[in-house]
Structures are given as C-alpha cells and as structure tokens.
PDB file of C-alpha atoms in Angstrom:
ATOM      1  CA  GLY F  15      21.658  47.252 -14.786  1.00 78.00           C
ATOM      2  CA  GLU F  16      19.668  44.037 -14.036  1.00 85.00           C
ATOM      3  CA  ASN F  17      20.832  40.773 -12.571  1.00 91.00           C
ATOM      4  CA  VAL F  18      18.808  38.288 -13.048  1.00 96.00           C
ATOM      5  CA  GLU F  19      19.283  35.253 -10.552  1.00 97.00           C
ATOM      6  CA  GLN F  20      17.881  31.718 -10.987  1.00 98.00           C
ATOM      7  CA  HIS F  21      17.394  28.529  -8.981  1.00 97.00           C
ATOM      8  CA  PRO F  22      17.765  25.280  -8.905  1.00 97.00           C
ATOM      9  CA  SER F  23      20.726  24.731 -11.543  1.00 96.00           C
ATOM     10  CA  THR F  24      19.703  21.316 -11.630  1.00 97.00           C
ATOM     11  CA  LEU F  25      16.777  19.733 -11.199  1.00 98.00           C
ATOM     12  CA  SER F  26      15.997  16.175 -11.892  1.00 98.00           C
ATOM     13  CA  VAL F  27      12.029  14.611 -11.434  1.00 98.00           C
ATOM     14  CA  GLN F  28      10.399  11.512 -12.482  1.00 98.00           C
ATOM     15  CA  GLU F  29       8.384  11.607 -15.824  1.00 98.00           C
ATOM     16  CA  GLY F  30       4.790  12.819 -15.319  1.00 97.00           C
ATOM     17  CA  ASP F  31       5.911  15.306 -12.488  1.00 98.00           C
ATOM     18  CA  SER F  32       5.722  18.633 -12.013  1.00 98.00           C
ATOM     19  CA  ALA F  33       9.010  20.798 -12.028  1.00 98.00           C
ATOM     20  CA  VAL F  34       9.077  24.096 -11.213  1.00 98.00           C
ATOM     21  CA  ILE F  35      11.942  27.103 -11.942  1.00 98.00           C
ATOM     22  CA  LYS F  36      11.619  30.357 -10.357  1.00 98.00           C
ATOM     23  CA  CYS F  37      13.597  33.232 -11.061  1.00 98.00           C
ATOM     24  CA  THR F  38      14.734  36.476  -9.635  1.00 98.00           C
ATOM     25  CA  TYR F  39      14.683  40.194 -11.099  1.00 97.00           C
ATOM     26  CA  SER F  40      15.731  43.755  -9.909  1.00 95.00           C
ATOM     27  CA  ASP F  41      15.340  46.482 -12.187  1.00 94.00           C
ATOM     28  CA  SER F  42      11.702  47.499 -12.055  1.00 93.00           C
ATOM     29  CA  ALA F  43      11.853  49.235 -15.012  1.00 92.00           C
ATOM     30  CA  SER F  44      12.005  44.931 -16.507  1.00 93.00           C
ATOM     31  CA  ASN F  45       7.985  44.658 -17.975  1.00 91.00           C
ATOM     32  CA  TYR F  46       9.044  41.563 -20.351  1.00 92.00           C
ATOM     33  CA  PHE F  47       9.751  38.023 -18.667  1.00 96.00           C
ATOM     34  CA  PRO F  48      10.426  34.986 -21.335  1.00 95.00           C
ATOM     35  CA  TRP F  49      11.760  31.562 -21.155  1.00 97.00           C
ATOM     36  CA  TYR F  50      13.781  29.885 -23.527  1.00 96.00           C
ATOM     37  CA  LYS F  51      14.538  26.102 -23.592  1.00 97.00           C
ATOM     38  CA  GLN F  52      17.781  25.307 -25.185  1.00 95.00           C
ATOM     39  CA  GLU F  53      18.924  21.768 -26.646  1.00 94.00           C
ATOM     40  CA  LEU F  54      23.122  20.817 -26.292  1.00 89.00           C
ATOM     41  CA  GLY F  55      24.306  22.876 -29.397  1.00 86.00           C
ATOM     42  CA  LYS F  56      20.914  24.526 -30.618  1.00 90.00           C
ATOM     43  CA  ARG F  57      19.806  27.877 -30.294  1.00 92.00           C
ATOM     44  CA  PRO F  58      17.690  29.039 -27.797  1.00 93.00           C
ATOM     45  CA  GLN F  59      14.075  28.223 -28.010  1.00 92.00           C
ATOM     46  CA  LEU F  60      10.546  30.803 -26.515  1.00 92.00           C
ATOM     47  CA  ILE F  61       8.735  28.304 -24.780  1.00 95.00           C
ATOM     48  CA  ILE F  62       6.544  30.832 -22.698  1.00 96.00           C
ATOM     49  CA  ASP F  63       6.752  34.673 -22.308  1.00 94.00           C
ATOM     50  CA  ILE F  64       4.365  36.684 -19.806  1.00 94.00           C
ATOM     51  CA  ARG F  65       4.330  40.792 -19.973  1.00 91.00           C
ATOM     52  CA  SER F  66       3.978  43.181 -16.262  1.00 85.00           C
ATOM     53  CA  ASN F  67       0.551  43.623 -16.895  1.00 84.00           C
ATOM     54  CA  VAL F  68      -0.188  39.844 -16.346  1.00 83.00           C
ATOM     55  CA  GLY F  69       0.152  37.832 -13.471  1.00 91.00           C
ATOM     56  CA  GLU F  70      -0.166  34.245 -15.223  1.00 95.00           C
ATOM     57  CA  LYS F  71      -0.354  32.426 -18.239  1.00 95.00           C
ATOM     58  CA  LYS F  72      -0.419  28.996 -19.507  1.00 96.00           C
ATOM     59  CA  ASP F  73       0.059  26.732 -22.415  1.00 95.00           C
ATOM     60  CA  GLN F  74      -0.614  23.709 -22.586  1.00 96.00           C
ATOM     61  CA  ARG F  75       1.337  22.162 -19.545  1.00 97.00           C
ATOM     62  CA  ILE F  76       3.809  25.406 -18.961  1.00 98.00           C
ATOM     63  CA  ALA F  77       2.747  28.126 -17.235  1.00 98.00           C
ATOM     64  CA  VAL F  78       4.179  31.069 -16.001  1.00 98.00           C
ATOM     65  CA  THR F  79       3.629  33.354 -12.938  1.00 97.00           C
ATOM     66  CA  LEU F  80       4.997  36.703 -12.264  1.00 96.00           C
ATOM     67  CA  ASN F  81       4.940  37.961  -8.894  1.00 95.00           C
ATOM     68  CA  LYS F  82       6.015  42.262  -9.648  1.00 93.00           C
ATOM     69  CA  THR F  83       5.940  43.210  -5.953  1.00 93.00           C
ATOM     70  CA  ALA F  84       9.040  40.379  -5.022  1.00 95.00           C
ATOM     71  CA  LYS F  85      10.078  40.835  -7.682  1.00 96.00           C
ATOM     72  CA  HIS F  86      10.516  36.923  -9.398  1.00 95.00           C
ATOM     73  CA  PHE F  87       8.685  35.012 -11.797  1.00 97.00           C
ATOM     74  CA  SER F  88       8.159  31.000 -12.156  1.00 98.00           C
ATOM     75  CA  LEU F  89       7.970  28.544 -15.184  1.00 98.00           C
ATOM     76  CA  HIS F  90       5.852  25.664 -14.127  1.00 98.00           C
ATOM     77  CA  ILE F  91       5.958  21.946 -16.009  1.00 98.00           C
ATOM     78  CA  THR F  92       2.758  19.929 -14.699  1.00 98.00           C
ATOM     79  CA  GLU F  93       3.031  15.995 -16.411  1.00 98.00           C
ATOM     80  CA  THR F  94       6.820  15.985 -17.540  1.00 98.00           C
ATOM     81  CA  GLN F  95       7.783  14.156 -20.654  1.00 97.00           C
ATOM     82  CA  PRO F  96      12.075  12.660 -21.263  1.00 96.00           C
ATOM     83  CA  GLU F  97      11.957  15.471 -24.010  1.00 96.00           C
ATOM     84  CA  ASP F  98      11.585  18.265 -21.950  1.00 97.00           C
ATOM     85  CA  SER F  99      14.813  17.837 -20.544  1.00 97.00           C
ATOM     86  CA  ALA F 100      17.181  20.564 -22.023  1.00 97.00           C
ATOM     87  CA  VAL F 101      18.465  23.664 -20.065  1.00 97.00           C
ATOM     88  CA  TYR F 102      15.796  25.842 -19.093  1.00 98.00           C
ATOM     89  CA  PHE F 103      16.395  29.601 -19.305  1.00 97.00           C
ATOM     90  CA  CYS F 104      14.904  32.762 -17.680  1.00 97.00           C
ATOM     91  CA  ALA F 105      15.766  36.085 -18.670  1.00 96.00           C
ATOM     92  CA  ALA F 106      14.020  39.898 -18.074  1.00 94.00           C
ATOM     93  CA  ARG F 107      13.834  42.857 -20.439  1.00 90.00           C
ATOM     94  CA  PRO F 108      13.984  46.722 -19.509  1.00 86.00           C
ATOM     95  CA  ASN F 109      15.884  48.076 -22.746  1.00 82.00           C
ATOM     96  CA  LYS F 110      17.316  44.568 -23.102  1.00 85.00           C
ATOM     97  CA  PHE F 111      17.518  41.026 -22.135  1.00 89.00           C
ATOM     98  CA  TYR F 112      19.468  39.627 -19.609  1.00 92.00           C
ATOM     99  CA  PHE F 113      19.443  35.925 -18.554  1.00 94.00           C
ATOM    100  CA  GLY F 114      19.377  33.691 -15.549  1.00 96.00           C
ATOM    101  CA  SER F 115      22.119  31.546 -15.644  1.00 95.00           C
ATOM    102  CA  GLY F 116      20.543  28.408 -16.176  1.00 96.00           C
ATOM    103  CA  THR F 117      18.641  25.096 -14.486  1.00 97.00           C
ATOM    104  CA  LYS F 118      19.633  21.699 -16.185  1.00 97.00           C
ATOM    105  CA  LEU F 119      16.494  19.815 -15.859  1.00 98.00           C
ATOM    106  CA  ASN F 120      16.292  16.138 -16.039  1.00 97.00           C
ATOM    107  CA  VAL F 121      13.104  14.343 -17.058  1.00 97.00           C
ATOM    108  CA  LYS F 122      14.006  10.181 -16.000  1.00 96.00           C
ATOM    109  CA  PRO F 123      11.754   7.868 -17.228  1.00 93.00           C
TER     110      PRO F 123
ATOM    111  CA  GLY V   8       7.312  33.296 -39.143  1.00 65.00           C
ATOM    112  CA  ALA V   9       9.958  34.832 -36.860  1.00 82.00           C
ATOM    113  CA  VAL V  10      13.308  32.887 -38.682  1.00 91.00           C
ATOM    114  CA  VAL V  11      16.446  34.124 -37.790  1.00 95.00           C
ATOM    115  CA  SER V  12      19.378  33.165 -39.695  1.00 96.00           C
ATOM    116  CA  GLN V  13      23.346  33.140 -39.401  1.00 97.00           C
ATOM    117  CA  HIS V  14      26.217  32.185 -40.978  1.00 97.00           C
ATOM    118  CA  PRO V  15      28.189  30.272 -40.714  1.00 97.00           C
ATOM    119  CA  SER V  16      27.470  27.438 -39.314  1.00 96.00           C
ATOM    120  CA  ARG V  17      30.314  26.714 -37.727  1.00 97.00           C
ATOM    121  CA  VAL V  18      34.238  27.837 -38.913  1.00 97.00           C
ATOM    122  CA  ILE V  19      37.802  27.337 -37.757  1.00 97.00           C
ATOM    123  CA  CYS V  20      40.102  29.736 -38.377  1.00 96.00           C
ATOM    124  CA  LYS V  21      43.714  29.853 -37.416  1.00 96.00           C
ATOM    125  CA  SER V  22      44.662  32.771 -34.832  1.00 97.00           C
ATOM    126  CA  GLY V  23      45.445  36.183 -36.159  1.00 97.00           C
ATOM    127  CA  THR V  24      42.753  35.891 -38.720  1.00 97.00           C
ATOM    128  CA  SER V  25      39.665  37.729 -39.105  1.00 97.00           C
ATOM    129  CA  VAL V  26      35.857  36.308 -39.079  1.00 97.00           C
ATOM    130  CA  LYS V  27      32.759  37.218 -39.709  1.00 97.00           C
ATOM    131  CA  ILE V  28      29.311  36.316 -39.267  1.00 98.00           C
ATOM    132  CA  GLU V  29      26.431  37.709 -40.308  1.00 97.00           C
ATOM    133  CA  CYS V  30      22.692  37.340 -38.988  1.00 96.00           C
ATOM    134  CA  ARG V  31      19.757  37.950 -40.872  1.00 96.00           C
ATOM    135  CA  SER V  32      15.579  38.498 -40.210  1.00 94.00           C
ATOM    136  CA  LEU V  33      14.121  35.972 -43.269  1.00 94.00           C
ATOM    137  CA  ASP V  34      10.812  37.301 -42.720  1.00 90.00           C
ATOM    138  CA  PHE V  35      10.749  40.167 -40.341  1.00 90.00           C
ATOM    139  CA  GLN V  36      12.086  43.865 -40.005  1.00 90.00           C
ATOM    140  CA  ALA V  37      14.482  43.712 -36.808  1.00 89.00           C
ATOM    141  CA  THR V  38      14.806  47.551 -35.784  1.00 84.00           C
ATOM    142  CA  THR V  39      17.182  46.175 -32.548  1.00 89.00           C
ATOM    143  CA  MET V  40      19.882  42.611 -32.877  1.00 92.00           C
ATOM    144  CA  PHE V  41      21.546  41.543 -30.025  1.00 93.00           C
ATOM    145  CA  TRP V  42      24.635  39.723 -29.920  1.00 96.00           C
ATOM    146  CA  TYR V  43      25.521  36.908 -27.220  1.00 96.00           C
ATOM    147  CA  ARG V  44      28.141  35.476 -26.489  1.00 96.00           C
ATOM    148  CA  GLN V  45      27.795  31.095 -24.457  1.00 94.00           C
ATOM    149  CA  PHE V  46      30.570  29.347 -23.058  1.00 90.00           C
ATOM    150  CA  PRO V  47      29.525  25.742 -22.391  1.00 87.00           C
ATOM    151  CA  LYS V  48      27.506  25.085 -19.629  1.00 86.00           C
ATOM    152  CA  GLN V  49      26.446  28.793 -18.996  1.00 90.00           C
ATOM    153  CA  SER V  50      24.670  30.830 -19.761  1.00 92.00           C
ATOM    154  CA  LEU V  51      24.089  33.694 -22.406  1.00 92.00           C
ATOM    155  CA  MET V  52      26.502  36.373 -22.097  1.00 92.00           C
ATOM    156  CA  LEU V  53      25.057  39.901 -23.825  1.00 92.00           C
ATOM    157  CA  MET V  54      27.675  41.280 -26.220  1.00 95.00           C
ATOM    158  CA  ALA V  55      25.742  44.038 -27.743  1.00 94.00           C
ATOM    159  CA  THR V  56      23.145  45.604 -29.310  1.00 92.00           C
ATOM    160  CA  SER V  57      23.138  46.448 -32.425  1.00 89.00           C
ATOM    161  CA  ASN V  58      20.392  49.450 -34.039  1.00 86.00           C
ATOM    162  CA  GLU V  59      20.094  49.348 -37.644  1.00 83.00           C
ATOM    163  CA  GLY V  60      21.644  53.195 -38.466  1.00 82.00           C
ATOM    164  CA  SER V  61      23.700  53.600 -35.536  1.00 85.00           C
ATOM    165  CA  LYS V  62      26.379  52.320 -33.536  1.00 88.00           C
ATOM    166  CA  ALA V  63      26.814  49.263 -32.427  1.00 92.00           C
ATOM    167  CA  THR V  64      26.180  49.703 -27.936  1.00 93.00           C
ATOM    168  CA  TYR V  65      28.639  47.159 -26.045  1.00 95.00           C
ATOM    169  CA  GLU V  66      28.610  45.519 -22.877  1.00 93.00           C
ATOM    170  CA  GLN V  67      31.192  46.374 -20.236  1.00 91.00           C
ATOM    171  CA  GLY V  68      34.010  44.481 -21.016  1.00 92.00           C
ATOM    172  CA  VAL V  69      33.604  44.017 -24.511  1.00 95.00           C
ATOM    173  CA  GLU V  70      36.687  45.689 -26.838  1.00 94.00           C
ATOM    174  CA  LYS V  71      34.529  47.317 -29.250  1.00 93.00           C
ATOM    175  CA  ASP V  72      37.856  47.183 -31.808  1.00 94.00           C
ATOM    176  CA  LYS V  73      37.802  43.108 -31.419  1.00 96.00           C
ATOM    177  CA  PHE V  74      34.445  42.598 -31.901  1.00 97.00           C
ATOM    178  CA  LEU V  75      33.630  45.200 -35.170  1.00 96.00           C
ATOM    179  CA  ILE V  76      29.171  44.915 -35.495  1.00 94.00           C
ATOM    180  CA  ASN V  77      27.455  46.562 -38.729  1.00 91.00           C
ATOM    181  CA  HIS V  78      23.955  46.805 -38.537  1.00 89.00           C
ATOM    182  CA  ALA V  79      23.636  48.079 -42.242  1.00 83.00           C
ATOM    183  CA  SER V  80      19.683  47.034 -42.330  1.00 89.00           C
ATOM    184  CA  LEU V  81      16.305  46.010 -41.005  1.00 90.00           C
ATOM    185  CA  THR V  82      17.277  42.648 -41.695  1.00 93.00           C
ATOM    186  CA  LEU V  83      21.287  42.344 -41.229  1.00 94.00           C
ATOM    187  CA  SER V  84      23.665  42.384 -38.812  1.00 94.00           C
ATOM    188  CA  THR V  85      27.719  41.623 -38.977  1.00 95.00           C
ATOM    189  CA  LEU V  86      30.001  40.404 -35.715  1.00 97.00           C
ATOM    190  CA  THR V  87      33.443  40.406 -37.067  1.00 97.00           C
ATOM    191  CA  VAL V  88      35.755  39.065 -34.694  1.00 97.00           C
ATOM    192  CA  THR V  89      39.259  40.477 -35.403  1.00 97.00           C
ATOM    193  CA  SER V  90      42.484  39.184 -35.046  1.00 96.00           C
ATOM    194  CA  ALA V  91      41.381  36.001 -33.295  1.00 96.00           C
ATOM    195  CA  HIS V  92      42.780  34.455 -30.422  1.00 96.00           C
ATOM    196  CA  PRO V  93      41.660  30.943 -28.840  1.00 96.00           C
ATOM    197  CA  GLU V  94      40.214  32.231 -26.322  1.00 95.00           C
ATOM    198  CA  ASP V  95      37.696  33.714 -27.868  1.00 96.00           C
ATOM    199  CA  SER V  96      36.565  30.511 -29.394  1.00 96.00           C
ATOM    200  CA  SER V  97      33.097  29.788 -28.806  1.00 95.00           C
ATOM    201  CA  PHE V  98      29.503  29.647 -29.676  1.00 96.00           C
ATOM    202  CA  TYR V  99      28.207  33.250 -31.032  1.00 97.00           C
ATOM    203  CA  ILE V 100      24.401  33.634 -31.385  1.00 97.00           C
ATOM    204  CA  CYS V 101      22.173  36.383 -32.777  1.00 96.00           C
ATOM    205  CA  SER V 102      18.717  37.564 -32.241  1.00 94.00           C
ATOM    206  CA  ALA V 103      16.695  39.827 -33.183  1.00 92.00           C
ATOM    207  CA  SER V 104      13.433  41.672 -31.992  1.00 88.00           C
ATOM    208  CA  PRO V 105      10.630  42.602 -34.586  1.00 86.00           C
ATOM    209  CA  ALA V 106      10.166  46.336 -36.012  1.00 78.00           C
ATOM    210  CA  GLY V 107       7.159  47.382 -34.041  1.00 71.00           C
ATOM    211  CA  GLY V 108       7.365  44.206 -32.197  1.00 61.00           C
ATOM    212  CA  LEU V 109       6.023  43.507 -28.182  1.00 59.00           C
ATOM    213  CA  ARG V 110       9.981  43.037 -27.020  1.00 71.00           C
ATOM    214  CA  GLU V 111      10.251  38.674 -28.389  1.00 83.00           C
ATOM    215  CA  GLN V 112      13.791  38.530 -29.514  1.00 88.00           C
ATOM    216  CA  TYR V 113      14.033  35.419 -32.281  1.00 91.00           C
ATOM    217  CA  PHE V 114      17.085  33.906 -32.318  1.00 94.00           C
ATOM    218  CA  GLY V 115      19.784  32.757 -35.070  1.00 96.00           C
ATOM    219  CA  PRO V 116      20.844  28.993 -34.572  1.00 95.00           C
ATOM    220  CA  GLY V 117      24.413  30.214 -33.465  1.00 96.00           C
ATOM    221  CA  THR V 118      28.175  29.801 -35.137  1.00 97.00           C
ATOM    222  CA  ARG V 119      30.621  27.297 -33.577  1.00 96.00           C
ATOM    223  CA  LEU V 120      34.222  29.345 -34.003  1.00 97.00           C
ATOM    224  CA  THR V 121      37.696  27.589 -33.160  1.00 97.00           C
ATOM    225  CA  VAL V 122      40.057  29.393 -33.036  1.00 97.00           C
ATOM    226  CA  THR V 123      43.411  27.414 -33.727  1.00 96.00           C
TER     227      THR V 123
END
C-alpha cells in the first residue's frame, strides 16, 4: 500500500516568515494530494489540494508543489500569522487516503 | 456546501456496552465514506472504507466484528463500537467523498468516545 512520510514533525517560525512542510509518497498510482489543517479537538480542514496533472497550485499565502518523478510534494505558507498555528497533515490518494504523521506549526508573534 | 455532520460529538459509555456513531453528508450524496480514528497528538488512522450498498472494507488490524459499519444510504453511514473497552477510547472522525466528485473528502466534526 501507499506510505506517506511527512517532515518536520514540529516547526517554529517567526510571524511573517515562511514555512515549508514536505511529504513523500511511495505509490505511483496516487493522483490526488490534499493538505489539511487541524486545530486542537477539531476536524481537519482542507486548505489546498493538487492533482497529479498539475505541478504547482497557489491560493493567496498558501502554495503546494508536486514532483511526480521524485514522488514528493510540499506545502508553502508565506507571511505566516499566529492563526496559522495548528497541526498540518498531508495525504495521498490512490484509491483511499493515506495521511502523513503531521507537522505542528507554531508561529511566534 | 459539502457539509458533513457527525453525532454524537461526545459520548461516555461503560465497558461492555455498544455505541453507535452517525455520519451524514448534509448537502451532497456520498458514494464513499471513510472512518478514521485519531489518538492524541497523532495522525488519522484509516479504519475502514464504507461504500453505499456494499460491505465496508476494513484496514489491516481493524476488527470488523468489533467496529460494525453500515452505509445505508448515499447520505448516512454508521459506526457501531461493540462491547467497548477503555482502549477503544479515542476520537473517531468520518469523512465523505461526493459522488461524481474529484476525489476530495470532507470531514465530520468527530466524536470523542470515552469508555469507563
């Protein structure tokens, strides 16, 4: 089955700096790669996604890049704000969803 | 759009009893629903994939007789934890993928189960 690895497990940045979270996957059949933000005790919220026919997607301060050859994809958050602090999960979907282990992002004001 | 509800949000039950959790897609039809379990400070662990009108597909290590899943309609899936034990205490989250959609999933708010 699919194996998704996510790094780093924790990330601390100063407000206004950029944050990058990286994931790798193993199954070449995966063709959908969402990123979720989860605040404590709440449901994961989809923040951005990318499909395998696209290399990059941007939505305001958030961007995702995908390298199918290398089987890795990354989340980029620019101009970070304290409200960006949360746990972020990547996922890959061949037929069902496989999640990364999560990254706890702390944005210091 | 794409709202998923889950009920109850919290439940406390005694060891040995059964608990049913409902997952509903409120404004779309979901051919596929997923059930996850999440322990504190950990990732989501897929328990099973539920397809409307057919038997659920369970992940390796998940007891199908303990975690009964019924996907009765295109908007409702239920998870029943049978003969619950304290080690079943966890955060259970469902998600639903819209029929004819582009493979995305939308999560319910989760159910915090505590078995005493």
